[in-house]
Tab-separated table of C-alpha atoms in Angstrom:
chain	number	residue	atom	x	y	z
O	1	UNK	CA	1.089	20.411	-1.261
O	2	UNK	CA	0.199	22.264	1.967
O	3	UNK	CA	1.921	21.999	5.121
O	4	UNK	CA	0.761	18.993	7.057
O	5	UNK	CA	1.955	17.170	3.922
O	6	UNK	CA	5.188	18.846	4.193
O	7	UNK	CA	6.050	17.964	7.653
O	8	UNK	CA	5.296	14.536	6.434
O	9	UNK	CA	7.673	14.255	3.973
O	10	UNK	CA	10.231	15.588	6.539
O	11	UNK	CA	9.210	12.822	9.007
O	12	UNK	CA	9.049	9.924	6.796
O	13	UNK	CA	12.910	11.059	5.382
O	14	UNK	CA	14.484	10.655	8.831
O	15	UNK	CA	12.361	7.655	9.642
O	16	UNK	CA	13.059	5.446	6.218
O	17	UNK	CA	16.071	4.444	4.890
O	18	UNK	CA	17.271	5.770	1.620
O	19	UNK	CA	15.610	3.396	-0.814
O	20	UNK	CA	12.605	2.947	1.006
O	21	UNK	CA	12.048	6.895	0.987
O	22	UNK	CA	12.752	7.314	-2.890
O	23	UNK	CA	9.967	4.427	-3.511
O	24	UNK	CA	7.375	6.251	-1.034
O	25	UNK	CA	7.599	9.388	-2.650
O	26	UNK	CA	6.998	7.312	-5.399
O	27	UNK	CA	3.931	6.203	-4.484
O	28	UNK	CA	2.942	9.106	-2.771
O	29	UNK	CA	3.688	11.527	-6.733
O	30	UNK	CA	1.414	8.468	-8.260
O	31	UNK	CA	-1.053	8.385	-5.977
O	32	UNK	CA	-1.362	12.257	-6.327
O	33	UNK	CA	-1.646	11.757	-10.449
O	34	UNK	CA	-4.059	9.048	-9.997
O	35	UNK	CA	-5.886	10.956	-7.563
O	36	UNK	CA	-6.196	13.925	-10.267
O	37	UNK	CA	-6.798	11.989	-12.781
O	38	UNK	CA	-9.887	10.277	-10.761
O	39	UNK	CA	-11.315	13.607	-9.559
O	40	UNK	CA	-10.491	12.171	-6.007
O	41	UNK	CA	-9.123	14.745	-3.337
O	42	UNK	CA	-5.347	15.155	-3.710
O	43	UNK	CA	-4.497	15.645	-0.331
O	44	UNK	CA	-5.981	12.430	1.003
O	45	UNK	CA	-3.992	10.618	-2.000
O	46	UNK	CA	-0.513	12.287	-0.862
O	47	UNK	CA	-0.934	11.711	2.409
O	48	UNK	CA	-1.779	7.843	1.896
O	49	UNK	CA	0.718	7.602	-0.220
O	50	UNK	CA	3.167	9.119	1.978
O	51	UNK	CA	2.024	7.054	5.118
O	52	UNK	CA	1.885	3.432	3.150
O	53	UNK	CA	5.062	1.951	4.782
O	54	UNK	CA	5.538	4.225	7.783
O	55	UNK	CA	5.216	0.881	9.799
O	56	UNK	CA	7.871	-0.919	7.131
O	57	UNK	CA	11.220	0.271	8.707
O	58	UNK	CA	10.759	-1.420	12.361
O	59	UNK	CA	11.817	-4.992	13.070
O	60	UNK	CA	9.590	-7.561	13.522
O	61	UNK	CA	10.067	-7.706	17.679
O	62	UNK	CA	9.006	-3.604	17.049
O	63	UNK	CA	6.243	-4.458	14.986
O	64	UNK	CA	4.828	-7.050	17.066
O	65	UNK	CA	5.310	-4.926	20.453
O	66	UNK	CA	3.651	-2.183	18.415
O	67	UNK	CA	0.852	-4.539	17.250
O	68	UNK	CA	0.213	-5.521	21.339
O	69	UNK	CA	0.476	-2.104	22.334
O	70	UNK	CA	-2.263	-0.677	19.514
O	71	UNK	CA	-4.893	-3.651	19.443
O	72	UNK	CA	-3.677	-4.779	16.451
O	73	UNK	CA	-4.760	-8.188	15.534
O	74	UNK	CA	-2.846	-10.410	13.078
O	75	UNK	CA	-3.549	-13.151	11.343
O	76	UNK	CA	-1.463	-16.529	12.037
O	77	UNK	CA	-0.403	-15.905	8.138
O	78	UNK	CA	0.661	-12.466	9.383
O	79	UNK	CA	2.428	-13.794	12.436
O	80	UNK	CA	4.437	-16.120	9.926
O	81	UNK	CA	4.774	-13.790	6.950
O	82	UNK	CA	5.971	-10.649	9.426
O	83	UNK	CA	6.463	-8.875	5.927
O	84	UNK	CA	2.888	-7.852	5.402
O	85	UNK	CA	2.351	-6.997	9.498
O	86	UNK	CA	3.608	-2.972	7.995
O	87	UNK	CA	0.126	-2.213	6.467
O	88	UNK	CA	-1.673	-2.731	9.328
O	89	UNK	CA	0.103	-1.318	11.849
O	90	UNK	CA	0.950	1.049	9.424
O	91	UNK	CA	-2.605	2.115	9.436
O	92	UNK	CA	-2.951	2.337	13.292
O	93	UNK	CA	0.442	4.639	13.467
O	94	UNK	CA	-0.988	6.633	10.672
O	95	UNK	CA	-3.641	7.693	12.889
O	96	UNK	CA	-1.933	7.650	16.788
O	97	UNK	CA	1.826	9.245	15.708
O	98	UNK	CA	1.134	10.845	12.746
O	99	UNK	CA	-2.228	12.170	13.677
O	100	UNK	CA	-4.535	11.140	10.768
O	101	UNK	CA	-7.886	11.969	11.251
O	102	UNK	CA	-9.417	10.727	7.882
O	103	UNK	CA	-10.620	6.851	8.071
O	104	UNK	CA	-10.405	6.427	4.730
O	105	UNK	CA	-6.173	7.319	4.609
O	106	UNK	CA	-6.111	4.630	7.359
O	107	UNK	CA	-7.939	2.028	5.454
O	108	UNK	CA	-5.847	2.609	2.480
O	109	UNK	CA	-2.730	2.017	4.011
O	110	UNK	CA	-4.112	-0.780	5.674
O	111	UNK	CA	-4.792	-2.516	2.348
O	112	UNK	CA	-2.095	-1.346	0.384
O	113	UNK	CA	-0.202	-4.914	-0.210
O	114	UNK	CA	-2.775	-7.835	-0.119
O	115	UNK	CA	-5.961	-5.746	-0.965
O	116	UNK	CA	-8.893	-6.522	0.109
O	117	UNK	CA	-12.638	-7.311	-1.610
O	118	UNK	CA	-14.240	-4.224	-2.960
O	119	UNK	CA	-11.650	-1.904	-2.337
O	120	UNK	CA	-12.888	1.761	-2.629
O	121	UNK	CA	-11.225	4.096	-4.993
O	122	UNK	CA	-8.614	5.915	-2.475
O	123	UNK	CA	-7.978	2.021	-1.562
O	124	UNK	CA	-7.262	1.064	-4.935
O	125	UNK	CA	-5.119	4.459	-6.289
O	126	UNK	CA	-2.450	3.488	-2.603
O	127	UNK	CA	-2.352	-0.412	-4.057
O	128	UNK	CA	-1.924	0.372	-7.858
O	129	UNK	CA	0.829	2.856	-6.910
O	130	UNK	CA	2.350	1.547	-4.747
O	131	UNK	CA	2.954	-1.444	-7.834
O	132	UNK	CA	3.724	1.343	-10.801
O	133	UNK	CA	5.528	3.776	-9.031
O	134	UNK	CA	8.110	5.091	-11.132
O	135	UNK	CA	11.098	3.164	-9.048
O	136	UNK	CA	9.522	-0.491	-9.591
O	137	UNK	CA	10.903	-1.906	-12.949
O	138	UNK	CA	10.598	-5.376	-11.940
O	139	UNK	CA	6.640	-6.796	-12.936
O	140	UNK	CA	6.399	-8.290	-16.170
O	141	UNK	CA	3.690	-6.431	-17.594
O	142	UNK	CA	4.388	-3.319	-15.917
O	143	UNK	CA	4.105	-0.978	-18.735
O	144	UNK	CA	0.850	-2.272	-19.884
O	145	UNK	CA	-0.199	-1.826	-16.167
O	146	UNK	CA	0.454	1.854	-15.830
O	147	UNK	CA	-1.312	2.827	-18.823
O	148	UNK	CA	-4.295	0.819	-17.377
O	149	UNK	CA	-4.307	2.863	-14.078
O	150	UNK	CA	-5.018	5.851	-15.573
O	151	UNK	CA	-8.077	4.481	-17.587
O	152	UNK	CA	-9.598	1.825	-15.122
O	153	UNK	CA	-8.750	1.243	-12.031
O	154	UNK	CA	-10.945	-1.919	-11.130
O	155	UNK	CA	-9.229	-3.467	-14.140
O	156	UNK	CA	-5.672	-2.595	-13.605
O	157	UNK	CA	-6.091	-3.843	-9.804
O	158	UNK	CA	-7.168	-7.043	-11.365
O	159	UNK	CA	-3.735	-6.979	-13.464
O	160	UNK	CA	-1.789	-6.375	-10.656
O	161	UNK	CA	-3.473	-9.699	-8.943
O	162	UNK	CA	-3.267	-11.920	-11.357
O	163	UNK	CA	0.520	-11.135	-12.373
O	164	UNK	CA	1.176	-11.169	-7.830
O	165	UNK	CA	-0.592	-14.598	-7.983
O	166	UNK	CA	0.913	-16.214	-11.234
O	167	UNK	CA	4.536	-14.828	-9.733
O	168	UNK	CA	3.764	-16.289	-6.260
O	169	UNK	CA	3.027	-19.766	-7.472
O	170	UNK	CA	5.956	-19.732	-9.247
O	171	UNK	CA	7.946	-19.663	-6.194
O	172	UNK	CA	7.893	-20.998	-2.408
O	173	UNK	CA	6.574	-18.008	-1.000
O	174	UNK	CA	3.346	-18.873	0.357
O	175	UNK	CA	0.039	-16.999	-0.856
O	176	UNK	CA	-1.704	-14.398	1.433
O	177	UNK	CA	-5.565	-15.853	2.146
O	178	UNK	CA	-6.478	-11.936	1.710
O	179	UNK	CA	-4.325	-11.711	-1.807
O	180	UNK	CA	-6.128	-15.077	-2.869
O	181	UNK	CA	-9.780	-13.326	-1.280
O	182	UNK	CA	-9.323	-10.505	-3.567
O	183	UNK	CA	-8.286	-11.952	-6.688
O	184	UNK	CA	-11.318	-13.896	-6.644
O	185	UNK	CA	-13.543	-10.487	-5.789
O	186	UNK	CA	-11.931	-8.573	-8.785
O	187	UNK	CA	-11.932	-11.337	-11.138
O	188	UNK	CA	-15.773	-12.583	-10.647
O	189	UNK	CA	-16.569	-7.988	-11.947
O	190	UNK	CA	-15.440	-9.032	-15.214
């Protein structure tokens, strides 16, 4: 890891609590395996990884002052389901506090929890982990998931979907339009 990476980690330790630390470096180690096992630069995938819920630990007053102050628009679902308002902004702090230059890091984090259609590979590796990483024991099919994102990752995003969707309508939490967008996108490349 080189030192940018590093100063991250350090960062992100004294910024998240203890759980939510342990399950980003989580993500970030599986998005670095994923990343080598993809041929995709390793840095980029650590550093997404790393960065997926910087925006998580604020309240929701913080995140929707934060949102104001950055331009950040939010969808009434958003505005009503404050949960998923951390990828986004997430995103836009990646770039203005933590100084990442890349697009592509940004856009990963930004789509880490509902996807979006056609997600590229970096965008994919940050979702899939950030589902399999080695703390989350929860998913029903979770095993049969991980080997799947080492072999295709189109197909174990699909997975991932249809388990979030099938758990979702099982209970009164309502369905992201974005989650629901997606689905439909990965399960029409079959």
């Amino acid at each position: 890891m080189d030192a940018y990476i590093i100063k991250l980690q350090e960062k992100m330790q004294k910024k998240l609590d203890h759980y939510r630390y342990e399950h980003t470096l989580g993500v970030m180690y599986t998005a670095g395996a994923l990343a080598m096992n993809y041929g995709l630069d390793l840095n980029m995938a650590l550093t997404a990884g790393l960065l997926h819920d910087c925006a998580k630990c604020y309240s929701d007053e913080k995140k929707f002052e934060l949102c104001e102050k950055y331009g950040v628009e939010l969808t009434d679902f958003e505005k009503k389901n404050t949960a998923l308002i951390h990828a986004k902004l997430g995103a836009v702090l990646a770039k203005e506090k933590y100084h990442v230059e890349n697009p592509e890091i940004c856009h990963a984090i930004s789509c880490h929890t509902t996807g979006e259609p056609a997600m590229n590979l970096l965008d994919r590796i940050v979702f899939i982990s950030d589902y399999i990483e080695p703390h989350r024991d929860k998913a029903r099919r979770l095993g049969e998931i991980r080997q799947m994102a080492f072999q295709d990752t189109e197909k174990a995003v699909s997975m991932i979907l249809e388990d979030t969707l099938n758990y979702l309508n099982g209970s009164p939490k309502a369905i992201d339009p974005m989650t629901k967008k997606t689905y439909d996108y990965y399960m029409n490349q079959k």
